[in-house]
PDB file of C-alpha atoms in Angstrom:
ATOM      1  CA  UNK A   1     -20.936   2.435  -7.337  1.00 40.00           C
ATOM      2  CA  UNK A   2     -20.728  -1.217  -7.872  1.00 43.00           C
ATOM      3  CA  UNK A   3     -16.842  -3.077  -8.207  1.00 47.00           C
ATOM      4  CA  UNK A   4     -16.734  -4.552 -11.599  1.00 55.00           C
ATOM      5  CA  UNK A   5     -15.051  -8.076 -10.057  1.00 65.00           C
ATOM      6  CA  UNK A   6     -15.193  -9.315  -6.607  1.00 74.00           C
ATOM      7  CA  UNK A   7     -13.601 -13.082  -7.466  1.00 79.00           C
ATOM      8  CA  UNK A   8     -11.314 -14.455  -9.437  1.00 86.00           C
ATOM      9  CA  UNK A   9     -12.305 -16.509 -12.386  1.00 80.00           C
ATOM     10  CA  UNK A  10     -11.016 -19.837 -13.935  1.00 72.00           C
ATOM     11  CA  UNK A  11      -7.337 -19.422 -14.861  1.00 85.00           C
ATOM     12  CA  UNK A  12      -6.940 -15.617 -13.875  1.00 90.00           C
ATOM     13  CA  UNK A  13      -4.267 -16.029 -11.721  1.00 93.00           C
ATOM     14  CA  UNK A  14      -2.164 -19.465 -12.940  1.00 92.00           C
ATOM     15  CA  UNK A  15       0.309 -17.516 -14.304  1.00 93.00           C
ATOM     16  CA  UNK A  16       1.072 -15.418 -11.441  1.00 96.00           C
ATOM     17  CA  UNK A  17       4.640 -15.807  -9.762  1.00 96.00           C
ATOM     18  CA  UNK A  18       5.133 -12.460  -7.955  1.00 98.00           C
ATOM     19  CA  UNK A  19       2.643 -11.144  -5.450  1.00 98.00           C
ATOM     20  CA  UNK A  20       2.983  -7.433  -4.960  1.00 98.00           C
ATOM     21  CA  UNK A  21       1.352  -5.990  -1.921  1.00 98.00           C
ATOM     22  CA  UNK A  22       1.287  -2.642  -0.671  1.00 98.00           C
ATOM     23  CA  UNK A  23       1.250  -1.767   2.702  1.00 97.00           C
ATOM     24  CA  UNK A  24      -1.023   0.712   4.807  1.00 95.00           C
ATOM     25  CA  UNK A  25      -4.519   0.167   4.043  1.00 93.00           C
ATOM     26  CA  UNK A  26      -4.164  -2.628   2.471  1.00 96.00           C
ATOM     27  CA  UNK A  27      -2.415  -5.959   3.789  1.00 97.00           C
ATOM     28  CA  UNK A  28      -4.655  -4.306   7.647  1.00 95.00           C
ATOM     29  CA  UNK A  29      -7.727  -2.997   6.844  1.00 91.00           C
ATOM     30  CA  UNK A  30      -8.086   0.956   6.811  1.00 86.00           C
ATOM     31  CA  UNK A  31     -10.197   0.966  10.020  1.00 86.00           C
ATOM     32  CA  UNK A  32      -7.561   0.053  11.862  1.00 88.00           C
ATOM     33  CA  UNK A  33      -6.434   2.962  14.161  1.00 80.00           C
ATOM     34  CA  UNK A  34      -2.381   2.714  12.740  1.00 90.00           C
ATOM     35  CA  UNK A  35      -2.311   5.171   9.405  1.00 87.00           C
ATOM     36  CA  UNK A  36      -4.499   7.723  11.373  1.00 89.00           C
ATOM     37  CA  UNK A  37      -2.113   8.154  14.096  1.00 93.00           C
ATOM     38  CA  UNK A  38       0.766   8.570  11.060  1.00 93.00           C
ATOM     39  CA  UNK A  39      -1.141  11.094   9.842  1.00 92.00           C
ATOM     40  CA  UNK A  40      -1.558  12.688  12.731  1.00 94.00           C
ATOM     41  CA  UNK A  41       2.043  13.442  13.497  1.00 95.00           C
ATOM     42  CA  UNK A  42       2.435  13.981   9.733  1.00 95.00           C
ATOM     43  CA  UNK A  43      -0.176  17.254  10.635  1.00 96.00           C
ATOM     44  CA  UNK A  44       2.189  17.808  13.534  1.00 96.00           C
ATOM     45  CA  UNK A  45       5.212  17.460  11.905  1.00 96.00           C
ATOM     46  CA  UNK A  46       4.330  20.238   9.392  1.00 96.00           C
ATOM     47  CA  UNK A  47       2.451  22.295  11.967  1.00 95.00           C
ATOM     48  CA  UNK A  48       6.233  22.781  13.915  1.00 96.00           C
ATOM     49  CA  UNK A  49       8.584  23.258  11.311  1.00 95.00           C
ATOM     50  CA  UNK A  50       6.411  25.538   9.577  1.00 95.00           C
ATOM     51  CA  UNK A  51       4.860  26.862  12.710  1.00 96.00           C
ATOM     52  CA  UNK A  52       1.355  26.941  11.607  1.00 96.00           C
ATOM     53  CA  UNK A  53      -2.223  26.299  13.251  1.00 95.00           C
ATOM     54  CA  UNK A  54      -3.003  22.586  13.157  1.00 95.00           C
ATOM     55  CA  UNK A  55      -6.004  23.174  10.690  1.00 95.00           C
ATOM     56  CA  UNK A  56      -3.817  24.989   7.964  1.00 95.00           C
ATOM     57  CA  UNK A  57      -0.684  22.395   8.511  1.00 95.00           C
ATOM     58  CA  UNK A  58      -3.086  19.521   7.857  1.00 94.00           C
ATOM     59  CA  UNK A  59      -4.060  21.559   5.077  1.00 94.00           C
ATOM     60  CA  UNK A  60      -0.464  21.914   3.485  1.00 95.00           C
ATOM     61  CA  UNK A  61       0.122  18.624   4.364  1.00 94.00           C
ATOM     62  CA  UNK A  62      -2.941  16.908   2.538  1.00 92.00           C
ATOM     63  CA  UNK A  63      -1.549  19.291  -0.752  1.00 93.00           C
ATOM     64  CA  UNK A  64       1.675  17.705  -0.781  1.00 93.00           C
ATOM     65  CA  UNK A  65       0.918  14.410  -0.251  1.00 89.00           C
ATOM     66  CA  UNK A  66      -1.664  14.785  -3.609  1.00 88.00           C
ATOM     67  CA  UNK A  67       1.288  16.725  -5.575  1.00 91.00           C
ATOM     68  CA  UNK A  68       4.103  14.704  -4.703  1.00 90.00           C
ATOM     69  CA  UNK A  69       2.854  11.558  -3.724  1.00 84.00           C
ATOM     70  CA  UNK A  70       3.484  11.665  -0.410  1.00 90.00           C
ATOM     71  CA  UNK A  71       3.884  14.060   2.068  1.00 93.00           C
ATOM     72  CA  UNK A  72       7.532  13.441   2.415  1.00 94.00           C
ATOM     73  CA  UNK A  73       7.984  14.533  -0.962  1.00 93.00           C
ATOM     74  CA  UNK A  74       6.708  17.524  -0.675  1.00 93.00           C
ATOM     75  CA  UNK A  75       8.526  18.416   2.476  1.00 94.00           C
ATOM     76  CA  UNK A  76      11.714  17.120   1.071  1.00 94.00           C
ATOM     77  CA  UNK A  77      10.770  19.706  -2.391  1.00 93.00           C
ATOM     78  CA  UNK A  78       9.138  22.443  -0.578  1.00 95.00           C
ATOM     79  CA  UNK A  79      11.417  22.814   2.432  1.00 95.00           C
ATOM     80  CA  UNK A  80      14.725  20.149   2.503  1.00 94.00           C
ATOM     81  CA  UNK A  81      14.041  18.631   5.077  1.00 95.00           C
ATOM     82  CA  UNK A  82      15.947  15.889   6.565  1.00 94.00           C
ATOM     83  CA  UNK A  83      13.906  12.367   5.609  1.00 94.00           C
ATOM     84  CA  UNK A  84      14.793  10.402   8.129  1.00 93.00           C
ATOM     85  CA  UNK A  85      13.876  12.438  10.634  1.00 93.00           C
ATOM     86  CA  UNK A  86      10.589  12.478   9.562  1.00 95.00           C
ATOM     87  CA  UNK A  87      10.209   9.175   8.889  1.00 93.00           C
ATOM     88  CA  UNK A  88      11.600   8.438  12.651  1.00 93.00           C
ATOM     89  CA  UNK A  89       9.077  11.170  14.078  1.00 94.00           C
ATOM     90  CA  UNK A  90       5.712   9.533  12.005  1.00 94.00           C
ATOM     91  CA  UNK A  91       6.234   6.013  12.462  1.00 93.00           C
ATOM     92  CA  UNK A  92       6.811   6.752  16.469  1.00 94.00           C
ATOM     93  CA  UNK A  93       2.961   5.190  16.268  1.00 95.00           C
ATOM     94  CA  UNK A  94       1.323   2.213  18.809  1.00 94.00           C
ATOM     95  CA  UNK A  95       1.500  -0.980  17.041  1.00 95.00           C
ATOM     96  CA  UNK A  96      -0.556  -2.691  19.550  1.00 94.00           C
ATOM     97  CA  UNK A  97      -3.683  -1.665  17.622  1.00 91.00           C
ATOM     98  CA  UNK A  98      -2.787  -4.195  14.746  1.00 95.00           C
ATOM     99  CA  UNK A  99      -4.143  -7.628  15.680  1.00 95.00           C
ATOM    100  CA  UNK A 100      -2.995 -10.655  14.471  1.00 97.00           C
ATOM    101  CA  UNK A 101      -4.625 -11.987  11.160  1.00 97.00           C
ATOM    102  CA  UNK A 102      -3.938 -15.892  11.073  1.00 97.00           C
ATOM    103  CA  UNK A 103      -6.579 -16.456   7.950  1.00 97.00           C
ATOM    104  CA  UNK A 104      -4.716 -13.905   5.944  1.00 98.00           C
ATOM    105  CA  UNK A 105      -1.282 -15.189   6.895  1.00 98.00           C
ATOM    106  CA  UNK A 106      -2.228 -18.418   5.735  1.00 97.00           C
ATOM    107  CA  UNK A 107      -3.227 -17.026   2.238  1.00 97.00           C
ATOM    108  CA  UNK A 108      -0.451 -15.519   1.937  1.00 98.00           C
ATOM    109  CA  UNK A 109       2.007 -18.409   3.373  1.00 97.00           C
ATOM    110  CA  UNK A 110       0.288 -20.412   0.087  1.00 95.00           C
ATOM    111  CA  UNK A 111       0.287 -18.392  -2.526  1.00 96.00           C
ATOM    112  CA  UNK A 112       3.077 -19.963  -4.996  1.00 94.00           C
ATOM    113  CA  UNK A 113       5.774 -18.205  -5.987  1.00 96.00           C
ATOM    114  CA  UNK A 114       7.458 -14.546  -4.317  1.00 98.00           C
ATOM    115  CA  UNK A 115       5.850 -11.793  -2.095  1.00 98.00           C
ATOM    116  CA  UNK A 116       6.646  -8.350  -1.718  1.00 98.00           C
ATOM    117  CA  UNK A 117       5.938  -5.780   0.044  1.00 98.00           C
ATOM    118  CA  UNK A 118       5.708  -2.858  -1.601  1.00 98.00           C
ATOM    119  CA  UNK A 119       5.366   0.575   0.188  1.00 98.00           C
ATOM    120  CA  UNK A 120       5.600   4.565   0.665  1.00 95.00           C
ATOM    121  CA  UNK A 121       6.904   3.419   4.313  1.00 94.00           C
ATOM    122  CA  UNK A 122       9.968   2.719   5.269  1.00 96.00           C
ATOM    123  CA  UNK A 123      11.359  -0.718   6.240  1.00 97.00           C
ATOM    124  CA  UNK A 124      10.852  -0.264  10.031  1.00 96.00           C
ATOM    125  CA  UNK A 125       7.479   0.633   9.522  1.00 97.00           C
ATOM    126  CA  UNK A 126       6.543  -2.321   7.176  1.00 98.00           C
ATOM    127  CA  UNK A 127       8.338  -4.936   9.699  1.00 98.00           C
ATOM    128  CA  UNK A 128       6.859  -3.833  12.925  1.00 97.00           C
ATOM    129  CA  UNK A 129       2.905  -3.911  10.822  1.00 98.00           C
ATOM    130  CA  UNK A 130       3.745  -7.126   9.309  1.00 98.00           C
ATOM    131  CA  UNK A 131       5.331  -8.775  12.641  1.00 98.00           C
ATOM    132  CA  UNK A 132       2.124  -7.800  14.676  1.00 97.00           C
ATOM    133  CA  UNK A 133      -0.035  -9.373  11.642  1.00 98.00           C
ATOM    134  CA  UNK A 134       1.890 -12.401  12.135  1.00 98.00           C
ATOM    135  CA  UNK A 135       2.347 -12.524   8.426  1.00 98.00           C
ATOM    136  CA  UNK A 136       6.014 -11.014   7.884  1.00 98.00           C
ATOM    137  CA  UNK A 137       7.946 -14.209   8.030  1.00 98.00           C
ATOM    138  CA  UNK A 138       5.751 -14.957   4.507  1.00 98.00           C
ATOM    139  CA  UNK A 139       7.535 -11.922   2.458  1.00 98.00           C
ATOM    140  CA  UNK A 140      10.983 -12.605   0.360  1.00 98.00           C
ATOM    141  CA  UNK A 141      11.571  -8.766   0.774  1.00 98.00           C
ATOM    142  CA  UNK A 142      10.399  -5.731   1.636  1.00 98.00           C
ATOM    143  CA  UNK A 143      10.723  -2.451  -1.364  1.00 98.00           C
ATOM    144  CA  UNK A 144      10.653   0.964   1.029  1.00 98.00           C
ATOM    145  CA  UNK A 145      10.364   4.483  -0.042  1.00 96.00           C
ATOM    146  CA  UNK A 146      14.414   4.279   1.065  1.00 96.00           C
ATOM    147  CA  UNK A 147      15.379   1.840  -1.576  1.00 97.00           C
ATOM    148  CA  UNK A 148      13.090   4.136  -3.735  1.00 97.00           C
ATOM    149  CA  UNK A 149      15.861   6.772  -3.696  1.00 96.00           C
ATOM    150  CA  UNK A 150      12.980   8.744  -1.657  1.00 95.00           C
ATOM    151  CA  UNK A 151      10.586   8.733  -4.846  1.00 95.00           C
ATOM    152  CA  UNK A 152       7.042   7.162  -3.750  1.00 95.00           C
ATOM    153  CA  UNK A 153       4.591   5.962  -6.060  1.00 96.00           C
ATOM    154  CA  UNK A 154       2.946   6.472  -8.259  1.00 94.00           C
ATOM    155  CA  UNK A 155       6.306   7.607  -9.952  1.00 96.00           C
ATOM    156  CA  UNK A 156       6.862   5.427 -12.618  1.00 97.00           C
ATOM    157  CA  UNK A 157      10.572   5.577 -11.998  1.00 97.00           C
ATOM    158  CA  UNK A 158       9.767   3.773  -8.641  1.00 98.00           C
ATOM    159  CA  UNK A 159       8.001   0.322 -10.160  1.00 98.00           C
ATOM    160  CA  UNK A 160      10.885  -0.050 -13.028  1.00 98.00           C
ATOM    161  CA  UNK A 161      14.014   0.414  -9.643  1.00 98.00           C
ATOM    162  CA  UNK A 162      11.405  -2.379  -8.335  1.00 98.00           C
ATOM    163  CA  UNK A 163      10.687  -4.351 -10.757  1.00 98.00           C
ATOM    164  CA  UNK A 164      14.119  -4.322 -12.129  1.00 98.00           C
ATOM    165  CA  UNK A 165      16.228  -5.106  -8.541  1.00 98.00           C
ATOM    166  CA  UNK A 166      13.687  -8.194  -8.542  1.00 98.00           C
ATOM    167  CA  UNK A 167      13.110  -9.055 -12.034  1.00 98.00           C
ATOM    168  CA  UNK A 168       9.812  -9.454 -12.081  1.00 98.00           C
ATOM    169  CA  UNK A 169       7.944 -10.038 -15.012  1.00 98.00           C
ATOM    170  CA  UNK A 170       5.023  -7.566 -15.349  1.00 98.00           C
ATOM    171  CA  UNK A 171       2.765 -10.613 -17.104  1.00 97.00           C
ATOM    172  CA  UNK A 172       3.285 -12.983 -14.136  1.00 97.00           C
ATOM    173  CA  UNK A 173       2.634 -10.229 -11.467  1.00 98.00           C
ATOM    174  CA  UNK A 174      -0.780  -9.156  -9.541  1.00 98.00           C
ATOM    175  CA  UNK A 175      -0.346  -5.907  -7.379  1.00 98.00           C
ATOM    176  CA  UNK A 176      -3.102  -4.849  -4.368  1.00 98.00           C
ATOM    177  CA  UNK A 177      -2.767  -1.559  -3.528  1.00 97.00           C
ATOM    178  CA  UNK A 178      -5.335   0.966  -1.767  1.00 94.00           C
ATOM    179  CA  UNK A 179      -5.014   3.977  -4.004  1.00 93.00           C
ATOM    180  CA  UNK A 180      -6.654   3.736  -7.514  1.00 94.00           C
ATOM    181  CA  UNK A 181      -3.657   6.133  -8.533  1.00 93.00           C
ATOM    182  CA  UNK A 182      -0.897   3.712  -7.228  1.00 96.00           C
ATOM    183  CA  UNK A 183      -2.350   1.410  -9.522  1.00 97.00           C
ATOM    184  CA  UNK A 184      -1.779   2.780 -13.114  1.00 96.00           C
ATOM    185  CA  UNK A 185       1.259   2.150 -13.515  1.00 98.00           C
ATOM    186  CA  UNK A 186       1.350  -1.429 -12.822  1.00 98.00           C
ATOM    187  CA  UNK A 187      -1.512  -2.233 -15.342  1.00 97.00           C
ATOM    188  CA  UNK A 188       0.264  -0.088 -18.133  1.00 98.00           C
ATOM    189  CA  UNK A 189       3.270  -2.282 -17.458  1.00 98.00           C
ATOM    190  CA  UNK A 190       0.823  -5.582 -17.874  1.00 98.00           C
ATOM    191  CA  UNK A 191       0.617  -6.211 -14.366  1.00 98.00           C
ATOM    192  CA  UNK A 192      -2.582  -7.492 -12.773  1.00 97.00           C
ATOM    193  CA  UNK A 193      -3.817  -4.585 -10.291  1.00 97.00           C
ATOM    194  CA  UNK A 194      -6.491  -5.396  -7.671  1.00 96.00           C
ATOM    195  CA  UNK A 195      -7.740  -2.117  -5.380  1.00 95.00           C
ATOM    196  CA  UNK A 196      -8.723  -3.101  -1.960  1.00 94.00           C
ATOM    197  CA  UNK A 197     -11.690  -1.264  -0.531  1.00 91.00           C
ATOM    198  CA  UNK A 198     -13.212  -1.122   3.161  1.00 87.00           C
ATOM    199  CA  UNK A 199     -15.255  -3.563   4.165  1.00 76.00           C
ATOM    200  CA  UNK A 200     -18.802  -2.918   2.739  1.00 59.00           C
ATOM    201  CA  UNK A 201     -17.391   0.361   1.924  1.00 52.00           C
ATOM    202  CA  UNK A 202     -18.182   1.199   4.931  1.00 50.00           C
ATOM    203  CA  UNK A 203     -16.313   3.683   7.632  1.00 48.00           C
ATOM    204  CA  UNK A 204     -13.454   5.799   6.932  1.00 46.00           C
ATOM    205  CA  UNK A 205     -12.639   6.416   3.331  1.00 49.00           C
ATOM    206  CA  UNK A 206      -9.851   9.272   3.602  1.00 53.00           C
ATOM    207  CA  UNK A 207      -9.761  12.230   1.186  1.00 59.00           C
ATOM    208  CA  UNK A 208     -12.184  11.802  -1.738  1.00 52.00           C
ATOM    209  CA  UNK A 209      -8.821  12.179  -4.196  1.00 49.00           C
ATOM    210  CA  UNK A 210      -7.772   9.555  -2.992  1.00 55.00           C
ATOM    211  CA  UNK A 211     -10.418   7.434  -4.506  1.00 59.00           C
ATOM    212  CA  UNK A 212     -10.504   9.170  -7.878  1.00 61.00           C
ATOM    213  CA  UNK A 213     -10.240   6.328 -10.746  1.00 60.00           C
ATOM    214  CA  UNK A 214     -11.771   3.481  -8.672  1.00 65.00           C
ATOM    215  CA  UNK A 215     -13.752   2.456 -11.494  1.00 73.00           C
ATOM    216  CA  UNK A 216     -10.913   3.321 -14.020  1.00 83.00           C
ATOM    217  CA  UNK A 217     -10.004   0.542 -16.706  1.00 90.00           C
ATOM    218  CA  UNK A 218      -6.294  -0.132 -14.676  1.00 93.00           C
ATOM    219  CA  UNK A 219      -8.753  -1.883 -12.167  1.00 94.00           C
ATOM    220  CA  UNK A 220      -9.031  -5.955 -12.972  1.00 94.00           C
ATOM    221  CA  UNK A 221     -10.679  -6.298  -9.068  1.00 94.00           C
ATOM    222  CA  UNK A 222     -11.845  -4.733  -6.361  1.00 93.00           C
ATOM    223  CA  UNK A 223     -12.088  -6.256  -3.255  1.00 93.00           C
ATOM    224  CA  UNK A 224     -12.644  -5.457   1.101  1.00 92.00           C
ATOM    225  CA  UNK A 225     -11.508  -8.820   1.765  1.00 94.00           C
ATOM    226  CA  UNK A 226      -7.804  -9.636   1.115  1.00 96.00           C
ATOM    227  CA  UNK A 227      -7.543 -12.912   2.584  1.00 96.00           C
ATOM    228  CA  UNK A 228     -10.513 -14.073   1.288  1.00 94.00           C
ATOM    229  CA  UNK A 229      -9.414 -12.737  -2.289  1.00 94.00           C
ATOM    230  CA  UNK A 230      -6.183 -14.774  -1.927  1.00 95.00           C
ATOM    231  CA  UNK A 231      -8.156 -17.716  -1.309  1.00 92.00           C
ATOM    232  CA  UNK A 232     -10.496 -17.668  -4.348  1.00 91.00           C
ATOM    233  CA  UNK A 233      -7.311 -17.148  -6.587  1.00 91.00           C
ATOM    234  CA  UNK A 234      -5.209 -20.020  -4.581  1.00 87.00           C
ATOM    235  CA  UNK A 235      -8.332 -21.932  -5.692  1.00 75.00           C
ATOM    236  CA  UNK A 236      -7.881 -21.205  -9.574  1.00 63.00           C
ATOM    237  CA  UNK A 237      -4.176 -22.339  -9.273  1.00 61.00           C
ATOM    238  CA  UNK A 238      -4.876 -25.880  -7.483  1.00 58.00           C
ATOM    239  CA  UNK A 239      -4.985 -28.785 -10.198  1.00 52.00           C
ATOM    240  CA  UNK A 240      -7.917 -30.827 -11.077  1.00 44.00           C
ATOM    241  CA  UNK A 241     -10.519 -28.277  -9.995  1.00 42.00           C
TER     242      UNK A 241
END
């Protein structure tokens, strides 16, 4: 299954002002032991309050997070539970696994224009994976599933609250997400949508749902290299080249 683009092309990205990134998955690459120990004690956290074997919690858990978008969601539907306690109990989580990344950090530093960080996470979360990147001084803000109203993508609702608190254009905007899903939206909206991959496609791909609609038409690229992405399109925007 081959990506229809790898690198950008002459003028693809001139027009581009707003760089939309999401979070796990995606600005570290998925092997990176950080998201597996979240949904870990996502497993765990079902498996207690619902006092089930681990096997049928991770079950449960795996259905929410595909019916609601996350697995918060579905807790917070299925069961009213209390959200930040959750999101206190799964981000508990060993940071030191994240290693710096000074060649994406740079990309990012140059890109012109704003960066966001979009995510399903909450703020906490998104500053303690960016700060052990070394890349979250490089961000203007950070969008969290609490400024959300607790609605994750790929709820529509959730890009417009976006969007709209930092009027951003669709038609100058690129989002790079890890989910094909999380991506639909943006292109309907006239975003440009780039799906980051694993490198080679190699290792640890999650669920197979989750990858449903990689080679969907709401794909412009798909890339395992972020930083070197972000160089190819900080090429297109440099004059006389």
């Amino acid at each position: 299954m081959a990506p229809k683009n790898h690198t950008p092309q002459p003028d693809d990205f001139t027009h581009i002002r707003d760089w939309v990134f999401d979070l796990d998955n995606t600005l570290y690459p998925r092997h990176t032991d950080l998201f597996s120990q979240i949904d870990a004690r996502m497993t765990d956290f079902v498996a207690e309050l619902l006092q089930l074997p681990s096997d049928e919690a991770r079950v449960l858990q795996k259905q929410y997070y595909r019916d609601h978008g996350t697995t918060l969601k579905g807790l917070m539907t299925e069961h009213k539970i209390d959200p930040n306690a959750f999101l206190e109990r799964v981000h508990d989580i060993d940071y030191s696994w994240v290693k710096p990344d000074p060649a994406l950090g740079e990309a990012i530093k140059s890109l012109p224009g704003r960066k966001f960080i979009f995510t399903n996470g909450d703020t906490r979360h998104a500053q303690r994976t960016a700060q052990a990147l070394g890349i979250l001084d490089h961000f203007d803000d950070i969008f969290d599933i609490v400024a959300a109203d607790l609605m994750p993508k790929p709820a529509a609702v959730t890009y417009d609250k976006f969007m709209g608190l930092h009027r951003i254009e669709a038609d100058r905007a690129v989002m790079f997400e890890d989910l094909p899903r999380n991506l639909t939206v943006p292109k309907a909206v006239g975003m440009k949508t780039v799906l980051i991959v694993p490198n080679n496609m190699e290792g640890p791909l999650g669920d197979v749902w989750e990858h449903e609609g990689y080679d969907g038409e709401h794909i412009d690229y798909v890339t395992d290299d972020l930083a070197a992405f972000l160089k190819a399109a900080q090429r297109q925007l440099e004059p006389g080249e």
